[in-house]
């Protein structure tokens, strides 16, 4: 669930050979003219004291224009008898249709997003620095989004280009005679400032207006963004506390006469159930929601009327009281465009404020907010089909090239296990590529779980045939194109790093490193903090780790920089920089599989887990 981004995707991959973007420069972006006053998509006029405003929202699209494959492309639905069912969902052809259908009959309708619209994207979008996704969002009539951590994968200069338009500085324009126009909607970044000027790098808020109705939107990403983005991505930037920032701008909006406010927050929580239709307000033991958003929600001023959240890729529609005890809705719509949230905001024309209720208000026929599945049994949006076909034609020569063969699904992103079969495969590929003495002499490799963005799916995605892994599919698994590093770490540092998986900033939500063959240990989840890693079980090729000995360790540059709370991994010395993680993954697939002898899913038996 943790989204762990990296940098300089396409520039390192295929279309250009060398370095990424400079990020310290153009931090400030001028917004599209009139963006703050974008009108909605319906007609009509409401003459009563109150008017219902429809708020449609989604989050964490991550450039998934085509329907996500395998388990990453399903949502869980609880049936009336208590059983659960996996429903195929997502794809912008269906998301556009769902949103357009939902808007029918709603003269006041706003569409907003909770960040990570781009970044860690499949090849169809990532190969073109996510221009296809911005184009799709423009056509969907997105009104506003906050930035997420992934909007910083390629730095603030590239983020400014996505907002303002212009062709890529290194790769130019992708279509002859066609310049990229940028986003029609404002990206908000209230809590991200330029270190030198102290000013927000993008607009902190925007006000949606229609026929006297005014609703303000404030957008923030999680304060911890620098911990989960490579240093180049956040160079020259400062990230501020979410609560303090939102409260500051809510006060400013109030002074301007804007009393109805929605906060778009790229931070989230974990509901007690993974079913999208779980009743988050149920009061049984262990019910409800946990995670960072619960504390953030409790600290945000009552001036804010609703919170649209994201980052954790979970689905929830919850009521969390504000500091004054008033009910306030907090929503999130999973990821990859598989769900959208439909929330009714009842606007009082006299007070200019939202009449607040719980998700399920007493006596109301329908809930005030609910998540809806973006099903694949509805008509596709023709303009999205055309957009996908256009970009696919440009990507096809690279995307369709076979890299290897698999005998069954090898689950990564879709696996709920702490040790994922695809995680083992990636770590093994990194170890094999960097074990030779002239390549770094690695004896063990670590892979961060958030960097595995998909499953390897056996069923063909196109005309390549079942079991064939194409470049496009391997890229979707490893889209960051991180350079691999090999460093010296002591045995003591290795043990500390393993303990950091389940302690410190990772205690509440463990980040279990995926490990190469030869490393084994026991993880006792009945214990707390660092004690969950049973030290005397840690062995490399059957031998106990010697605290004083030096080991050559392979990992991507994000982990080698101490990312995801692994400070011990950032202490490595004698660094050697190798090929990219994607190149090593593809090389391993080519070396270990043929059409007649496809690669089988690893057993995922390196970590013994006690629950």
Coordinates of N, CA and C in Angstrom, one line a residue, residues 360-507:
X360 N -24.5 8.3 7.1 CA -25.9 7.8 7.1 C -26.6 8.7 8.1
X361 N -27.3 9.7 7.6 CA -28.0 10.6 8.5 C -29.4 10.0 8.8
X362 N -29.8 10.3 10.0 CA -31.1 9.7 10.5 C -32.2 10.1 9.6
X363 N -33.0 9.1 9.2 CA -34.2 9.3 8.4 C -33.9 9.4 6.9
X364 N -32.6 9.5 6.5 CA -32.3 9.7 5.1 C -32.5 8.4 4.4
X365 N -33.0 8.5 3.2 CA -33.2 7.2 2.4 C -31.9 6.7 1.9
X366 N -31.0 7.6 1.4 CA -29.7 7.1 0.9 C -28.5 7.7 1.7
X367 N -27.4 7.1 1.7 CA -26.3 7.6 2.5 C -25.8 8.9 1.8
X368 N -25.2 9.8 2.6 CA -24.7 11.1 2.0 C -23.5 10.9 1.2
X369 N -22.8 9.8 1.4 CA -21.6 9.5 0.7 C -21.4 8.0 0.5
X370 N -21.0 7.6 -0.7 CA -20.8 6.1 -0.9 C -19.8 5.9 -2.0
X371 N -19.0 4.8 -1.9 CA -18.1 4.4 -3.0 C -18.9 3.6 -4.0
X372 N -18.6 3.7 -5.3 CA -19.2 3.0 -6.4 C -18.2 2.3 -7.3
X373 N -18.4 1.1 -7.7 CA -17.5 0.4 -8.5 C -17.5 0.9 -10.0
X374 N -16.3 1.1 -10.5 CA -16.1 1.5 -11.9 C -16.1 0.1 -12.7
X375 N -17.3 -0.4 -13.0 CA -17.5 -1.7 -13.5 C -17.1 -1.7 -15.0
X376 N -16.7 -2.9 -15.5 CA -16.3 -3.0 -16.9 C -17.4 -3.6 -17.8
X377 N -18.6 -3.7 -17.2 CA -19.8 -4.1 -18.0 C -20.6 -3.0 -18.5
X378 N -20.1 -1.8 -18.4 CA -20.8 -0.6 -18.9 C -20.2 -0.2 -20.2
X379 N -20.9 0.7 -21.0 CA -20.3 1.1 -22.3 C -19.0 1.9 -22.0
X380 N -18.0 1.7 -22.9 CA -16.7 2.5 -22.8 C -16.9 3.9 -23.4
X381 N -16.2 4.8 -22.8 CA -16.2 6.2 -23.3 C -15.4 6.2 -24.6
X382 N -16.0 6.6 -25.7 CA -15.3 6.5 -27.0 C -14.1 7.4 -27.1
X383 N -14.1 8.6 -26.4 CA -13.0 9.5 -26.5 C -11.8 8.9 -25.8
X384 N -12.0 8.1 -24.7 CA -10.9 7.5 -24.0 C -10.4 6.3 -24.8
X385 N -11.2 5.6 -25.5 CA -10.8 4.4 -26.3 C -9.9 5.0 -27.4
X386 N -10.2 6.1 -28.0 CA -9.4 6.7 -29.1 C -8.1 7.2 -28.5
X387 N -8.1 7.8 -27.3 CA -6.9 8.3 -26.7 C -5.9 7.1 -26.4
X388 N -6.4 6.1 -25.8 CA -5.6 4.9 -25.5 C -5.0 4.3 -26.8
X389 N -5.8 4.2 -27.9 CA -5.3 3.7 -29.1 C -4.2 4.5 -29.7
X390 N -4.4 5.8 -29.6 CA -3.4 6.8 -30.2 C -2.0 6.6 -29.5
X391 N -2.0 6.6 -28.2 CA -0.8 6.5 -27.4 C -0.2 5.1 -27.5
X392 N -1.1 4.1 -27.6 CA -0.6 2.7 -27.7 C 0.1 2.5 -29.1
X393 N -0.3 3.2 -30.1 CA 0.4 3.1 -31.4 C 1.8 3.6 -31.3
X394 N 2.0 4.7 -30.5 CA 3.3 5.2 -30.3 C 4.2 4.3 -29.4
X395 N 3.6 3.7 -28.4 CA 4.3 2.8 -27.5 C 4.6 1.4 -28.0
X396 N 3.8 0.9 -28.9 CA 3.8 -0.5 -29.3 C 5.2 -1.1 -29.6
X397 N 6.0 -0.4 -30.4 CA 7.3 -1.0 -30.8 C 8.1 -1.4 -29.6
X398 N 8.0 -0.6 -28.5 CA 8.7 -0.9 -27.3 C 7.9 -1.8 -26.4
X399 N 6.6 -1.5 -26.2 CA 5.8 -2.2 -25.2 C 5.6 -3.7 -25.5
X400 N 5.5 -4.1 -26.8 CA 5.1 -5.4 -27.1 C 6.3 -6.4 -27.2
X401 N 7.5 -6.0 -27.0 CA 8.7 -6.8 -27.1 C 8.7 -7.9 -26.0
X402 N 8.7 -9.2 -26.3 CA 8.8 -10.2 -25.2 C 10.1 -10.1 -24.4
X403 N 10.0 -10.3 -23.1 CA 11.1 -10.3 -22.2 C 11.4 -11.7 -21.6
X404 N 10.3 -12.5 -21.4 CA 10.4 -13.8 -20.8 C 9.1 -14.5 -20.8
X405 N 9.1 -15.6 -20.0 CA 7.9 -16.5 -20.0 C 7.6 -16.9 -18.6
X406 N 6.4 -17.0 -18.2 CA 6.0 -17.5 -16.8 C 4.9 -18.6 -17.0
X407 N 4.9 -19.5 -16.0 CA 4.0 -20.6 -16.1 C 2.6 -20.3 -15.4
X408 N 2.6 -19.3 -14.5 CA 1.4 -18.9 -13.8 C 1.5 -17.5 -13.3
X409 N 0.5 -16.9 -12.7 CA 0.6 -15.6 -12.2 C 1.7 -15.5 -11.1
X410 N 2.5 -14.5 -11.1 CA 3.4 -14.3 -10.0 C 3.0 -13.0 -9.4
X411 N 2.4 -13.1 -8.2 CA 1.8 -11.9 -7.6 C 2.8 -11.0 -6.8
X412 N 2.6 -9.8 -7.0 CA 3.4 -8.8 -6.3 C 2.5 -7.8 -5.6
X413 N 2.1 -6.7 -6.3 CA 1.2 -5.7 -5.7 C -0.1 -6.3 -5.2
X414 N -0.6 -7.3 -5.9 CA -1.9 -7.9 -5.5 C -1.8 -8.9 -4.4
X415 N -0.6 -9.2 -3.9 CA -0.4 -10.2 -2.9 C -0.5 -9.5 -1.5
X416 N -1.3 -10.1 -0.6 CA -1.4 -9.6 0.8 C -0.4 -10.1 1.7
X417 N 0.4 -11.1 1.2 CA 1.5 -11.7 2.1 C 2.6 -10.7 2.3
X418 N 3.3 -10.9 3.5 CA 4.4 -10.0 3.8 C 5.6 -10.3 2.8
X419 N 5.8 -11.6 2.5 CA 6.8 -11.9 1.5 C 6.0 -12.3 0.2
X420 N 6.3 -11.6 -0.9 CA 5.5 -11.8 -2.1 C 6.4 -12.5 -3.1
X421 N 5.7 -13.5 -3.8 CA 6.5 -14.2 -4.8 C 7.2 -13.3 -5.8
X422 N 6.6 -12.3 -6.3 CA 7.3 -11.4 -7.2 C 8.4 -10.6 -6.5
X423 N 8.2 -10.3 -5.2 CA 9.3 -9.7 -4.5 C 10.6 -10.5 -4.5
X424 N 10.4 -11.8 -4.2 CA 11.5 -12.8 -4.3 C 12.2 -12.8 -5.6
X425 N 11.4 -12.8 -6.7 CA 11.9 -12.8 -8.0 C 12.7 -11.6 -8.4
X426 N 12.2 -10.4 -8.0 CA 12.9 -9.2 -8.2 C 14.2 -9.1 -7.5
X427 N 14.2 -9.5 -6.2 CA 15.4 -9.5 -5.4 C 16.5 -10.5 -5.9
X428 N 16.0 -11.6 -6.4 CA 16.9 -12.6 -7.0 C 17.6 -12.1 -8.3
X429 N 16.8 -11.3 -9.1 CA 17.3 -10.7 -10.3 C 18.4 -9.7 -10.0
X430 N 18.1 -8.9 -8.9 CA 19.1 -7.9 -8.5 C 20.4 -8.5 -8.0
X431 N 20.2 -9.6 -7.2 CA 21.4 -10.3 -6.7 C 22.2 -10.9 -7.8
X432 N 21.6 -11.6 -8.7 CA 22.3 -12.2 -9.8 C 23.0 -11.2 -10.7
X433 N 22.4 -10.1 -10.9 CA 23.0 -9.1 -11.8 C 24.2 -8.4 -11.2
X434 N 24.2 -8.4 -9.8 CA 25.2 -7.6 -9.1 C 26.2 -8.5 -8.3
X435 N 26.1 -9.8 -8.4 CA 27.0 -10.7 -7.7 C 28.4 -10.8 -8.3
X436 N 28.5 -10.7 -9.6 CA 29.9 -10.8 -10.1 C 30.8 -9.7 -9.6
X437 N 32.1 -10.1 -9.4 CA 33.0 -9.2 -8.7 C 33.1 -7.8 -9.4
X438 N 33.0 -7.9 -10.8 CA 33.2 -6.6 -11.5 C 31.8 -5.8 -11.6
X439 N 30.8 -6.4 -11.1 CA 29.5 -5.7 -11.0 C 29.1 -5.3 -9.6
X440 N 29.9 -5.6 -8.6 CA 29.7 -5.1 -7.3 C 29.9 -6.1 -6.2
X441 N 29.9 -7.4 -6.6 CA 30.2 -8.5 -5.6 C 29.1 -8.6 -4.5
X442 N 27.9 -8.4 -4.9 CA 26.8 -8.5 -3.9 C 26.6 -9.9 -3.4
X443 N 26.2 -10.0 -2.1 CA 25.9 -11.3 -1.5 C 24.5 -11.4 -1.1
X444 N 23.8 -10.3 -1.1 CA 22.4 -10.3 -0.7 C 21.7 -9.0 -1.4
X445 N 20.4 -9.1 -1.7 CA 19.7 -8.0 -2.2 C 18.4 -7.7 -1.5
X446 N 18.0 -6.4 -1.4 CA 16.8 -6.0 -0.8 C 16.0 -5.2 -1.8
X447 N 14.6 -5.5 -1.8 CA 13.7 -4.7 -2.6 C 12.6 -4.1 -1.7
X448 N 12.3 -2.9 -1.9 CA 11.2 -2.2 -1.1 C 9.8 -2.7 -1.7
X449 N 8.9 -3.1 -0.8 CA 7.6 -3.6 -1.3 C 6.8 -2.6 -2.0
X450 N 6.9 -1.3 -1.7 CA 6.1 -0.3 -2.4 C 6.6 0.0 -3.8
X451 N 7.8 -0.5 -4.1 CA 8.3 -0.3 -5.5 C 7.8 -1.4 -6.5
X452 N 7.0 -2.4 -6.0 CA 6.5 -3.4 -6.8 C 5.1 -3.0 -7.2
X453 N 4.8 -2.5 -8.4 CA 3.6 -1.8 -8.7 C 2.5 -2.6 -9.3
X454 N 2.8 -3.9 -9.6 CA 1.7 -4.8 -10.3 C 2.1 -6.2 -10.0
X455 N 1.3 -7.1 -10.6 CA 1.5 -8.5 -10.6 C 2.1 -8.9 -12.0
X456 N 2.8 -10.0 -12.2 CA 3.0 -10.6 -13.5 C 1.9 -11.5 -13.8
X457 N 1.1 -11.2 -14.8 CA -0.1 -12.0 -15.0 C 0.1 -12.9 -16.2
X458 N -0.3 -14.2 -16.0 CA -0.1 -15.2 -17.0 C -1.0 -15.0 -18.3
X459 N -2.2 -14.5 -18.1 CA -3.1 -14.3 -19.2 C -2.6 -13.2 -20.1
X460 N -2.7 -13.4 -21.4 CA -2.2 -12.3 -22.3 C -2.9 -11.0 -22.2
X461 N -2.2 -9.9 -22.2 CA -2.8 -8.6 -22.2 C -3.1 -8.1 -23.6
X462 N -2.5 -8.7 -24.6 CA -2.7 -8.3 -26.0 C -2.6 -9.6 -26.9
X463 N -1.8 -9.4 -28.0 CA -1.7 -10.5 -28.9 C -0.5 -11.4 -28.7
X464 N 0.2 -11.1 -27.5 CA 1.5 -11.8 -27.3 C 1.4 -13.3 -27.0
X465 N 0.2 -13.7 -26.5 CA 0.0 -15.1 -26.0 C 0.1 -15.2 -24.5
X466 N -0.6 -16.2 -23.9 CA -0.5 -16.4 -22.5 C 0.9 -16.8 -22.1
X467 N 1.3 -16.3 -20.9 CA 2.6 -16.6 -20.3 C 3.7 -15.8 -20.8
X468 N 3.5 -15.0 -21.8 CA 4.6 -14.1 -22.4 C 4.6 -12.8 -21.5
X469 N 5.8 -12.5 -21.0 CA 6.0 -11.2 -20.3 C 6.6 -10.2 -21.3
X470 N 5.8 -9.2 -21.6 CA 6.2 -8.1 -22.6 C 7.0 -7.1 -21.8
X471 N 7.7 -6.2 -22.5 CA 8.4 -5.1 -21.9 C 7.4 -4.2 -21.2
X472 N 6.2 -4.0 -21.8 CA 5.2 -3.2 -21.2 C 4.8 -3.7 -19.8
X473 N 4.7 -5.0 -19.7 CA 4.3 -5.7 -18.5 C 5.4 -5.6 -17.4
X474 N 6.6 -5.9 -17.8 CA 7.7 -5.8 -16.8 C 7.9 -4.3 -16.4
X475 N 7.7 -3.4 -17.3 CA 7.8 -2.0 -16.9 C 6.7 -1.6 -15.9
X476 N 5.5 -2.2 -16.1 CA 4.4 -1.8 -15.2 C 4.7 -2.3 -13.7
X477 N 5.5 -3.4 -13.6 CA 5.9 -4.0 -12.3 C 7.0 -3.0 -11.7
X478 N 7.9 -2.6 -12.6 CA 9.1 -1.8 -12.1 C 9.2 -0.5 -12.9
X479 N 8.3 0.5 -12.7 CA 8.2 1.6 -13.6 C 9.1 2.8 -13.2
X480 N 9.9 2.7 -12.1 CA 10.7 3.8 -11.7 C 12.0 3.9 -12.4
X481 N 12.5 2.8 -12.9 CA 13.8 2.7 -13.5 C 14.9 3.3 -12.6
X482 N 14.9 2.7 -11.4 CA 15.9 3.1 -10.4 C 17.2 2.5 -10.8
X483 N 18.3 3.3 -10.6 CA 19.6 2.7 -10.7 C 19.9 1.8 -9.5
X484 N 20.6 0.7 -9.8 CA 20.9 -0.2 -8.7 C 22.2 0.2 -8.0
X485 N 22.3 0.0 -6.7 CA 23.5 0.3 -6.0 C 24.0 -0.9 -5.3
X486 N 25.3 -1.1 -5.1 CA 25.9 -2.1 -4.2 C 26.8 -1.3 -3.2
X487 N 26.6 -1.6 -1.9 CA 27.3 -0.9 -0.9 C 27.8 -1.9 0.2
X488 N 28.8 -1.4 1.0 CA 29.3 -2.1 2.1 C 28.4 -1.8 3.3
X489 N 27.9 -2.8 4.0 CA 27.2 -2.7 5.3 C 27.7 -3.7 6.3
X490 N 27.8 -3.4 7.5 CA 28.2 -4.4 8.5 C 27.1 -5.3 8.8
X491 N 27.4 -6.4 9.4 CA 26.3 -7.3 9.8 C 25.4 -6.6 10.8
X492 N 25.9 -5.8 11.7 CA 25.1 -5.1 12.7 C 24.1 -4.1 12.0
X493 N 24.6 -3.4 10.9 CA 23.7 -2.6 10.1 C 22.6 -3.3 9.4
X494 N 23.0 -4.5 8.9 CA 22.0 -5.4 8.2 C 20.9 -5.8 9.2
X495 N 21.3 -6.2 10.4 CA 20.3 -6.6 11.4 C 19.4 -5.4 11.8
X496 N 20.0 -4.2 11.9 CA 19.3 -3.0 12.3 C 18.3 -2.7 11.2
X497 N 18.7 -2.8 9.9 CA 17.8 -2.5 8.8 C 16.6 -3.5 8.8
X498 N 16.8 -4.7 9.1 CA 15.7 -5.7 9.2 C 14.7 -5.3 10.3
X499 N 15.3 -4.8 11.4 CA 14.4 -4.4 12.5 C 13.6 -3.1 12.2
X500 N 14.2 -2.3 11.3 CA 13.5 -1.0 10.9 C 12.3 -1.3 10.1
X501 N 12.2 -2.5 9.6 CA 10.9 -2.9 8.8 C 9.7 -2.7 9.7
X502 N 9.9 -3.0 11.0 CA 8.7 -3.1 11.9 C 8.8 -2.2 13.1
X503 N 9.7 -1.2 13.1 CA 9.9 -0.3 14.2 C 10.0 1.2 13.7
X504 N 10.1 2.1 14.6 CA 10.2 3.5 14.2 C 9.0 3.9 13.3
X505 N 9.3 4.6 12.2 CA 8.2 5.1 11.4 C 7.5 4.0 10.7
X506 N 8.0 2.7 10.7 CA 7.3 1.6 10.1 C 6.6 0.7 11.1
X507 N 6.6 1.1 12.4 CA 6.0 0.2 13.4 C 4.5 0.0 13.2

